Coordinates of C-alpha atoms in Angstrom, one line a residue:
X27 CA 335.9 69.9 -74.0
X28 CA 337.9 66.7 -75.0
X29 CA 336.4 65.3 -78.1
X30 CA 337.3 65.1 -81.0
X31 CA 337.5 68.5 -83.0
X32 CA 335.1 68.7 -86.0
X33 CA 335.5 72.0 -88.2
X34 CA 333.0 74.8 -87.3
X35 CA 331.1 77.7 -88.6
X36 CA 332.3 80.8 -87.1
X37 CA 329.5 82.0 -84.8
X38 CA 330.2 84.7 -82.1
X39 CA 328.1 85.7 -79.1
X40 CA 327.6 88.3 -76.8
X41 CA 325.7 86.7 -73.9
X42 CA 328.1 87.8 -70.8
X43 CA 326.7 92.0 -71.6
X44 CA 323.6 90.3 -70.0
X45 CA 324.3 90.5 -66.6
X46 CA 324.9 94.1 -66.9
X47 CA 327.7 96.5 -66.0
X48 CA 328.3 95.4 -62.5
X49 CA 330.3 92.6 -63.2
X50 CA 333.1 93.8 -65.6
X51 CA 335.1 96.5 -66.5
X52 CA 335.5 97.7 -70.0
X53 CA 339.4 98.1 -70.2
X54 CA 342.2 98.6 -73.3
X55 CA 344.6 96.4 -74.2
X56 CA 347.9 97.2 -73.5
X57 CA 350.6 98.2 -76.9
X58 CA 353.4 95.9 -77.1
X59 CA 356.2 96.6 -79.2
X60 CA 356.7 93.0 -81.1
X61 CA 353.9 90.6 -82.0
X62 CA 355.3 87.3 -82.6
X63 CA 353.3 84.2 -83.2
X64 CA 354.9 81.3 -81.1
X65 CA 351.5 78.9 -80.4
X66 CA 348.6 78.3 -82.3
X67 CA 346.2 75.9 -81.4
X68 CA 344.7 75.0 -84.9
X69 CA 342.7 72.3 -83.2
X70 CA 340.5 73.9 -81.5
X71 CA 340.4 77.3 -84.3
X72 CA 338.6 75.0 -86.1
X73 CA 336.4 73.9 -83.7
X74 CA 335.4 77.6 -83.1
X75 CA 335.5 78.6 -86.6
X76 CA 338.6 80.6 -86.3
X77 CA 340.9 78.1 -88.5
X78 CA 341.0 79.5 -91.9
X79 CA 342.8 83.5 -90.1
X80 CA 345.8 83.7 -91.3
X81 CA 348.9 85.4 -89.5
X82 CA 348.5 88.4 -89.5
X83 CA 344.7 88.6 -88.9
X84 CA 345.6 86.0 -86.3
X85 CA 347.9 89.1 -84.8
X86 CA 345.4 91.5 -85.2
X87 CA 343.1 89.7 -82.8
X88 CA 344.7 88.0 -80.6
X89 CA 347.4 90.4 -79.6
X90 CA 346.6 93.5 -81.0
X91 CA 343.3 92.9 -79.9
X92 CA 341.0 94.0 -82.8
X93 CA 337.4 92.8 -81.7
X94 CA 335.9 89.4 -83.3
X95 CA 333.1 90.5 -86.0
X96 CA 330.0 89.9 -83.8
X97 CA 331.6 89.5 -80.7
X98 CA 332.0 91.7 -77.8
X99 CA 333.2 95.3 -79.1
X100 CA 336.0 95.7 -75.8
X101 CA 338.0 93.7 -73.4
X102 CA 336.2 93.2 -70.2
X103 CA 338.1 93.0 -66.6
X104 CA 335.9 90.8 -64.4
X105 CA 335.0 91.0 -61.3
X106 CA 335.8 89.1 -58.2
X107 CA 336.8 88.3 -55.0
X108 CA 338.8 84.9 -53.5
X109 CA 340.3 83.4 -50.4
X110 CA 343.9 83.1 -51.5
X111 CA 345.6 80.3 -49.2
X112 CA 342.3 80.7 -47.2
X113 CA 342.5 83.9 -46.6
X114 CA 340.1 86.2 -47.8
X115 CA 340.6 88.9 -50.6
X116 CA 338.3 91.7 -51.3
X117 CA 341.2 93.6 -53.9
X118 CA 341.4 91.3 -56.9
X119 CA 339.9 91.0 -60.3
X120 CA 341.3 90.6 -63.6
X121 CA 344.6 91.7 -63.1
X122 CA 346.9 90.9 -65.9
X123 CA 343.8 89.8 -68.5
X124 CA 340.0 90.0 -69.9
X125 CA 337.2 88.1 -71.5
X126 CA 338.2 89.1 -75.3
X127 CA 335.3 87.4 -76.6
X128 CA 332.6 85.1 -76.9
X129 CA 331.9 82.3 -79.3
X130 CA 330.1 79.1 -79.9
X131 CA 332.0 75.9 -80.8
X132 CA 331.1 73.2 -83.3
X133 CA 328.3 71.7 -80.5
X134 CA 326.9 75.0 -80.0
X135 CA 328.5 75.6 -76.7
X136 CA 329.1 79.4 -75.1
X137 CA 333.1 79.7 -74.9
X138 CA 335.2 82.6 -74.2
X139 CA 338.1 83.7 -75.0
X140 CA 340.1 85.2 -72.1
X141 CA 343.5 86.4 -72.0
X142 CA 346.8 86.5 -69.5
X143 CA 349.5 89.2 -69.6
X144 CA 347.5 92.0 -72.2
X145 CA 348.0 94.6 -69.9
X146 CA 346.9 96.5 -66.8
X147 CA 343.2 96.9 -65.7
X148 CA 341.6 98.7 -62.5
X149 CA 342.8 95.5 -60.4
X150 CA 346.1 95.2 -61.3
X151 CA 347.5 96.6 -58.0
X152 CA 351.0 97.3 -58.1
X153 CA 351.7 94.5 -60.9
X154 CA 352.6 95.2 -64.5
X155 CA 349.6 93.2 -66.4
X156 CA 352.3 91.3 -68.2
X157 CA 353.0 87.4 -68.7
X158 CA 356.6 86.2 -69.0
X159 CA 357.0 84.0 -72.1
X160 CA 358.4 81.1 -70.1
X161 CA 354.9 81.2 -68.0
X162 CA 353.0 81.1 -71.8
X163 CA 355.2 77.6 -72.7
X164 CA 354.5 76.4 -69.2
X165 CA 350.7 77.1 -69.3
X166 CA 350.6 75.6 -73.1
X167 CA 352.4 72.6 -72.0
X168 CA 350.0 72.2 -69.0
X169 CA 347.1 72.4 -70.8
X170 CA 348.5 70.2 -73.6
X171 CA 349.4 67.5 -71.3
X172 CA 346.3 67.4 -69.1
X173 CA 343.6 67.9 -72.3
X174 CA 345.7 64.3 -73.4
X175 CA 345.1 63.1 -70.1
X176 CA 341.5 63.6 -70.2
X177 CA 341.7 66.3 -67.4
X178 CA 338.7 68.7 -68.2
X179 CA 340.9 72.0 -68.7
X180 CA 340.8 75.1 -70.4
X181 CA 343.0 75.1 -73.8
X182 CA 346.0 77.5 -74.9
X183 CA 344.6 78.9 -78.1
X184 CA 347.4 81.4 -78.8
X185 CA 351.1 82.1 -77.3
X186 CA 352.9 85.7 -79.0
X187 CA 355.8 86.9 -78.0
X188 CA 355.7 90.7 -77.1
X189 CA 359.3 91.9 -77.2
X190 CA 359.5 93.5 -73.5
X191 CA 361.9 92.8 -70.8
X192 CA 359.9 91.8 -67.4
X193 CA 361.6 92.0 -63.9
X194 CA 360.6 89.2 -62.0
X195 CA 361.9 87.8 -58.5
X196 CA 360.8 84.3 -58.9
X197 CA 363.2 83.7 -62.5
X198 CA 366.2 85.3 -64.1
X199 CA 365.6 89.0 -64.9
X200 CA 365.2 90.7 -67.6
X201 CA 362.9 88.1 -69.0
X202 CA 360.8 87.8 -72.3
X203 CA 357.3 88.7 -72.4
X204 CA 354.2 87.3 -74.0
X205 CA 350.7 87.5 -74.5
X206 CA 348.5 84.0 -73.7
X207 CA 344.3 83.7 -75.1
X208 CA 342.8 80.3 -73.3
X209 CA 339.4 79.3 -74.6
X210 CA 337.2 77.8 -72.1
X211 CA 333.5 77.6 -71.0
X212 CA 333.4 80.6 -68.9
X213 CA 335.4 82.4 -66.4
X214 CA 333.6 82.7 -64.0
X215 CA 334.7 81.5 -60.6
X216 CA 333.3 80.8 -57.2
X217 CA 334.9 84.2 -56.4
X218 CA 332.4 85.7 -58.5
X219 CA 329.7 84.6 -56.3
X220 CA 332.0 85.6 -52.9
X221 CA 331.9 89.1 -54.0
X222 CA 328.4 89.5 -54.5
X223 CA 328.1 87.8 -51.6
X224 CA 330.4 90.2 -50.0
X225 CA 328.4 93.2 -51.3
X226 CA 325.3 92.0 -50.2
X227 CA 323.8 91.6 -53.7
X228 CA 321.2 89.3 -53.8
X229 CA 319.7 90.2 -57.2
X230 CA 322.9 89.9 -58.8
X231 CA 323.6 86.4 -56.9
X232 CA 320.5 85.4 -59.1
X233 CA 321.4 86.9 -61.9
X234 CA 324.9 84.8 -62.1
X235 CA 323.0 81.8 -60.9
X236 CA 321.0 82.1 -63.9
X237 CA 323.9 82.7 -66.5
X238 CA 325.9 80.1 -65.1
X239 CA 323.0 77.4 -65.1
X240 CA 322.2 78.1 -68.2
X241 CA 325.4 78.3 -70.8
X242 CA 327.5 76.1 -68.3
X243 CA 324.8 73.5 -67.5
X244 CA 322.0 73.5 -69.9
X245 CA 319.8 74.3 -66.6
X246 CA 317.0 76.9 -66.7
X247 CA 315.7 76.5 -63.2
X248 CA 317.8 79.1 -61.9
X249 CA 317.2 77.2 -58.9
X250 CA 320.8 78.0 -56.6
X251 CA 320.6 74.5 -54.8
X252 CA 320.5 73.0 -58.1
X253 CA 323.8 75.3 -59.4
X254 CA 325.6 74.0 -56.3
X255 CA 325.0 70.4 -57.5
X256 CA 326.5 70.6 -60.9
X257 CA 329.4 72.9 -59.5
X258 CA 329.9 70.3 -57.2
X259 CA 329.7 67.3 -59.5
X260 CA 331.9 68.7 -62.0
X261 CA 334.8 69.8 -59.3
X262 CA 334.9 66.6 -57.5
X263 CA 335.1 64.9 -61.2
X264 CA 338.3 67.5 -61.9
X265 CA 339.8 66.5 -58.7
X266 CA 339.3 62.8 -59.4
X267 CA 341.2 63.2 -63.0
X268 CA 343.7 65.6 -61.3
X269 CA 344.6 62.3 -59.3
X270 CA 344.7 60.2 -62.3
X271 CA 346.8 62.3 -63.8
X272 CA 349.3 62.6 -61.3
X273 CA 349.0 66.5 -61.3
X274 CA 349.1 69.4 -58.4
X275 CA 347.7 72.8 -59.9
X276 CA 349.7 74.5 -56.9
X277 CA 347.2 77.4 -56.5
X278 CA 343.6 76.2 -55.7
X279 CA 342.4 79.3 -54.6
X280 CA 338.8 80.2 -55.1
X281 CA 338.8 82.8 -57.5
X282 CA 340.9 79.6 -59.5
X283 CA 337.6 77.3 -59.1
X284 CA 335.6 77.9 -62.0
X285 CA 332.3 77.3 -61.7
X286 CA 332.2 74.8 -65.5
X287 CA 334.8 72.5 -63.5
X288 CA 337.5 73.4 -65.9
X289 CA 340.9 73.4 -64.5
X290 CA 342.6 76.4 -65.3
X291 CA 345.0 79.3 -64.9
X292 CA 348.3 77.7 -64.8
X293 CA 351.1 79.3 -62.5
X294 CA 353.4 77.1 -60.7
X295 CA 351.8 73.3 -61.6
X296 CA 353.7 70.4 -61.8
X297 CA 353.6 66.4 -62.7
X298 CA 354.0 64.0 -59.5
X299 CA 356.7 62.2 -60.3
X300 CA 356.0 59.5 -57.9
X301 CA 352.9 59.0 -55.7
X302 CA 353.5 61.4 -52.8
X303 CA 350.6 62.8 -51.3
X304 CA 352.6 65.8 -49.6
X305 CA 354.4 66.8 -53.6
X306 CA 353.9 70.7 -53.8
X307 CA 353.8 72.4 -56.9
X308 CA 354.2 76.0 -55.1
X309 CA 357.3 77.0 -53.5
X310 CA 355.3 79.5 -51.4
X311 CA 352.5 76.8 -50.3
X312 CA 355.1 76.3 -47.1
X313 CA 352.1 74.2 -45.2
X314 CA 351.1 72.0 -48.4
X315 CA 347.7 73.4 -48.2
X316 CA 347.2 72.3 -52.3
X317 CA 350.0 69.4 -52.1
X318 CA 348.8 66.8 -54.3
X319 CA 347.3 64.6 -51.8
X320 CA 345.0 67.4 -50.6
X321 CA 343.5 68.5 -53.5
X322 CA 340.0 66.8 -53.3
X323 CA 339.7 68.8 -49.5
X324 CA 341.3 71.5 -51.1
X325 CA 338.5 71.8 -53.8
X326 CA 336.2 70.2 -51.1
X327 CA 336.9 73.4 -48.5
X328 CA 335.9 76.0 -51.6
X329 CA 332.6 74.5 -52.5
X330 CA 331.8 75.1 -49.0
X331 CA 332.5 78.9 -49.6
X332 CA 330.2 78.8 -52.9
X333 CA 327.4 77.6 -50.8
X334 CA 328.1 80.3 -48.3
X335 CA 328.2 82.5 -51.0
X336 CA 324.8 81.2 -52.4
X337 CA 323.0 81.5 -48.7
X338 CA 321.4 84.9 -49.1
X339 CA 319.3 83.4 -52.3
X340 CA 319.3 79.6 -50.8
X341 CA 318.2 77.6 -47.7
X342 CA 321.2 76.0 -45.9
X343 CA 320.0 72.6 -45.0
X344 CA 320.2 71.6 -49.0
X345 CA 323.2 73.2 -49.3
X346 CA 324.9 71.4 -47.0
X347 CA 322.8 68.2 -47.9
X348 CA 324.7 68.6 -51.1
X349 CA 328.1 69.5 -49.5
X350 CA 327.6 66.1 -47.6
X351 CA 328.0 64.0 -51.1
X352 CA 330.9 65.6 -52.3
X353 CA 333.4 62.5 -50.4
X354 CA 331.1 59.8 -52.3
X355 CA 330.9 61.7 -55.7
X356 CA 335.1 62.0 -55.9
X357 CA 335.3 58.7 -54.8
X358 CA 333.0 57.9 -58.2
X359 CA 335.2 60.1 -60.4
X360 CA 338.5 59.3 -59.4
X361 CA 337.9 55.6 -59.8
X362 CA 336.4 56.2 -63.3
X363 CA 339.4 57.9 -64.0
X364 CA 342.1 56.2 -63.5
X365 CA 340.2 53.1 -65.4
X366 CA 340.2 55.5 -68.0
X367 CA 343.8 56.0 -67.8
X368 CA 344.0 52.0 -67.8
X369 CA 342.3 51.6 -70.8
X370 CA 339.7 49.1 -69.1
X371 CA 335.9 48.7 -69.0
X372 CA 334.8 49.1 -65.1
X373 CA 333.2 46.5 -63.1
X374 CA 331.5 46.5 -60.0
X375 CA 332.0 49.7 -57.8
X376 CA 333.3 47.3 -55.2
X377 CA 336.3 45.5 -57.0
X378 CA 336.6 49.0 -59.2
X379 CA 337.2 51.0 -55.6
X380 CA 339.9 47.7 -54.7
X381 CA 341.7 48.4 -57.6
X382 CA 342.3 52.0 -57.0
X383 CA 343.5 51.2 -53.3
X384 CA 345.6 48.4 -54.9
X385 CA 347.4 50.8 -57.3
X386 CA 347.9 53.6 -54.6
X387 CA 349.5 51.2 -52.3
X388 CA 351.9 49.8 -55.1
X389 CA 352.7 53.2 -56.2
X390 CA 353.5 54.8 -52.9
X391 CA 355.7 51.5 -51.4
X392 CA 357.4 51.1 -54.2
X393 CA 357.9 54.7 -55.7
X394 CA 357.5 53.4 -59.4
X395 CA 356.9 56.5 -61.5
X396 CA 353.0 57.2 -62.1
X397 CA 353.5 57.7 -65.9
X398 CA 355.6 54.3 -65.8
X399 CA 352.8 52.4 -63.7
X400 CA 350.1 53.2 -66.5
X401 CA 352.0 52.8 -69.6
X402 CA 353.0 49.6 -68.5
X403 CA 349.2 48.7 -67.3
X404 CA 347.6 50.2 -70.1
X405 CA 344.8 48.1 -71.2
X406 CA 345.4 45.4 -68.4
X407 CA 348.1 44.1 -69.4
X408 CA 350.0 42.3 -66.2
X409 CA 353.5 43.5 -66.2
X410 CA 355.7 41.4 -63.8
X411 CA 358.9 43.5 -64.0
X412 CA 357.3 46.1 -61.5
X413 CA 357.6 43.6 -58.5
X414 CA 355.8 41.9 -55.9
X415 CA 353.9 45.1 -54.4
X416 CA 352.0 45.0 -57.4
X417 CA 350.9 41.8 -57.0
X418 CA 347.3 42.3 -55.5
X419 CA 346.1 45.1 -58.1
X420 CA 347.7 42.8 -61.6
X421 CA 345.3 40.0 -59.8
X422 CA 342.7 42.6 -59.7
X423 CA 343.5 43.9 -63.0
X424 CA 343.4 40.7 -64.8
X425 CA 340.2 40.3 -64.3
X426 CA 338.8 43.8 -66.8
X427 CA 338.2 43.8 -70.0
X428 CA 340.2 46.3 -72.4
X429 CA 338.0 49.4 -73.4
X430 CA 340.0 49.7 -76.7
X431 CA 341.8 47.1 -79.2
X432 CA 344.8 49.7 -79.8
X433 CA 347.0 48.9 -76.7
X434 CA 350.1 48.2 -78.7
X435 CA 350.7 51.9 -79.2
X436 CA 351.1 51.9 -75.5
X437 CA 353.9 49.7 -75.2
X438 CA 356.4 50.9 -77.5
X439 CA 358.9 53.3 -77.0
X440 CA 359.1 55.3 -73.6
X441 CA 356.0 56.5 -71.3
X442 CA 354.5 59.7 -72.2
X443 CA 355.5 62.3 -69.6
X444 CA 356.0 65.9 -68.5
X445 CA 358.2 66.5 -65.5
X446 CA 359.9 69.8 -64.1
X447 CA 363.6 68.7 -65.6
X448 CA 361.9 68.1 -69.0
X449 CA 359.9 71.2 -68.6
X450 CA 362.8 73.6 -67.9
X451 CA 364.9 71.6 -70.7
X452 CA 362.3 72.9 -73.4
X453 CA 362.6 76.3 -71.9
X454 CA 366.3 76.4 -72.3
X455 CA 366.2 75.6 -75.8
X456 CA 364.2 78.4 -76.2
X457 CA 365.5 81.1 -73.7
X458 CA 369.5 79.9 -75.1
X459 CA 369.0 79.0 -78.9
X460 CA 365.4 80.8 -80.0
X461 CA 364.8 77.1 -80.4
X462 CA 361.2 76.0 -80.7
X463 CA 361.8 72.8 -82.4
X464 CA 362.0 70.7 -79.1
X465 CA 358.9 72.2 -77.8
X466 CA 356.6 71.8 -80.6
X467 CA 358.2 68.2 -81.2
X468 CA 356.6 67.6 -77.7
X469 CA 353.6 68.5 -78.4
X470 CA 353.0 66.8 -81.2
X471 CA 353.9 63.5 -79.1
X472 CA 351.6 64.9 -76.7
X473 CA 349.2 65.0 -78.8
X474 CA 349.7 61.5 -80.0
X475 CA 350.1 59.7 -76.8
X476 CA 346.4 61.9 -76.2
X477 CA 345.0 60.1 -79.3
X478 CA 345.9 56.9 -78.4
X479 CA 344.5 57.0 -75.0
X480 CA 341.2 58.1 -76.0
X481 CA 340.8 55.8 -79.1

């Protein structure tokens, strides 16, 4: 989902009623006092031929919740289970959101739009269904920055303010609320399949199998072995770009794995600042089990428990055939992306794999910020100030070819970065002031520094 938007005929869809009533809840939005538009993502309304609302039909639907024309007629809860930190969780679902609706974008692709903070539903447990408004600017700005980035992510489409006070232990208290819509290609995760699983449902493993095939993958085989090699090819190309990027989710649970490869649901995420494979985004994750360095085993280990998952409709020795290529396939994508982030053409797998080892080992002797290294690299240019550890990947570099003509936008000005200090700076503004001027400034840059990488 990172091209370049195009405008869009508005064209819902319906297509997640066929699987039947076992596999969501119809649930009600919850009433909130305020409605106050704070994010709109205009980019990709066009795209899904939602530009041309204005406000207040924008309010109606996307916190008030009036149904799309043509789309589903109520929210949804889904269903699922998860290993959470590896252990495993039969009492979760939708718990503080639903699928809204259903659209196609200007390619024809299935999208939903889902939602975070509209309220309680049957798997809320003892939580409130709401979103604090600092976690709705910290999930835009994620999403923001990693869609720039080339990260394969879901997108913020809309950000309101609500006008509740929220108690919450992990920030001051009371805090602001909101309500969050993200647009992505499904969301369904590999805790989807762990619950049917669970339930001993074969008929509805096939049934998923087939949805997911066919509006994530084009794939009408509804052949299980065959879902577990696109899931697998698309998660160990999202843990390649996480890499590239520089960026630790925090909470790589299974029910967070969806089953497009889209990163998404945004909680406690952060930037590396340098390359340190133990960086944690979480302050709970006391063993580093998602620290940035183990992210590809991370996503590796869950795959495993999709093709458990799958075994009552599949036969285990392709499965784990399958499982056995996932180390040579993120090797493939996290080369590719990080010459993507350098702006080069590749080469030979061979001196594209010495490159990446190069880099890493300048980047974690010398502790050079990873936003620094790439600005300053951007398009192969040879930057002496950075020191002889970088010697052996510049010699390396030298020898690729720019994939663009546009490098000088690169090396003007500072490098294009989103750390915790700037992060919380941006939320002061607006939690001290009501000032949204510095955060929408940022993502405009964002948003240029996204254009320039891809052009």
């Amino acid at each position: 989902m990172n091209s370049c938007p195009q405008p869009a005929a508005y064209t819902p869809a319906t297509d997640i009623l066929s699987l039947g009533t076992d596999f969501y809840d119809p649930v009600q939005a919850a009433e909130f006092p305020m409605a106050r538009l704070r994010f709109r993502n205009d980019r990709w309304a066009a795209r899904v031929g939602l530009g041309d609302l204005d406000e207040a039909a924008w309010i109606a639907h996307f916190a008030r919740f009036r149904p799309l024309p043509g789309s589903l007629p109520q929210p949804l809860a889904l269903r699922y289970h998860g290993h959470q930190f590896r252990t495993y969780n039969p009492d979760i679902g939708d718990g503080r959101g639903f699928l809204f609706a259903q659209v196609r974008d200007d390619r024809g692709r299935l999208l939903d739009l889902g939602t975070k903070g509209s309220g309680q539903t049957p798997y809320s447990r003892f939580g409130d269904g709401r979103l604090t408004l600092k976690g709705g600017v910290r999930e835009v700005l994620a999403t923001e920055m990693l869609e720039a980035l080339g990260v394969e992510t879901s997108k913020s489409f809309s950000l309101i303010e609500t006008g509740e006070a929220l108690e919450r232990g992990d920030e001051p208290s009371p805090t602001r609320s909101a309500v969050l819509v993200r647009l992505s290609h499904g969301h369904i995760r590999i805790g989807s399949f762990q619950r049917l699983a669970y339930f001993g449902d074969s008929d509805g493993l096939r049934r998923l199998t087939d949805y997911v095939l066919r509006h994530f993958y084009g794939d009408e085989s509804g052949d299980p072995v065959r879902l577990l090699d696109h899931v697998l090819d698309a998660t160990a190309r999202l843990a390649g770009q996480y890499m590239a990027a520089g960026f630790v989710h925090g909470v790589l649970n299974t029910d967070n794995i969806n089953l497009s490869g889209e990163s998404f649901d945004y909680g406690p995420w952060r930037f590396a600042p340098r390359w340190e494979p133990g960086f944690t985004a979480a302050y709970f994750d006391h063993q580093g089990l998602y620290a940035f360095g183990r992210q590809p085993e991370a996503i590796h280990w869950n795959l495993m428990q999709l093709a458990i998952a799958l075994r009552p409709i599949a036969d285990s020795a392709p499965l784990i055939d399958l499982l056995n290529l996932y180390g040579e396939r993120y090797q493939h994508a996290v080369t590719a992306a990080f010459l993507w982030r350098l702006g080069v053409r590749p080469r030979q797998p061979a001196e594209d794999q010495a490159l990446l080892q190069a880099i890493e080992r300048g980047l974690r002797t010398t502790g050079t910020p990873i936003a620094d290294f790439f600005h300053t690299s951007f398009g192969g240019r040879i930057d002496d100030s950075v020191g002889d550890a970088f010697a052996e990947a510049h010699a390396l570099l030298g020898r690729y070819r720019p994939r663009q003509h546009r490098r000088d936008r690169f090396w003007d000005g500072p490098p294009c970065a989103l750390l915790i200090e700037e992060v919380e700076q941006l939320w002061a503004a607006i939690d001290r002031d009501d000032d949204w001027a510095p955060l929408h400034a940022k993502i405009a840059a964002i948003r240029d520094f996204g254009a320039a990488l891809a052009d």
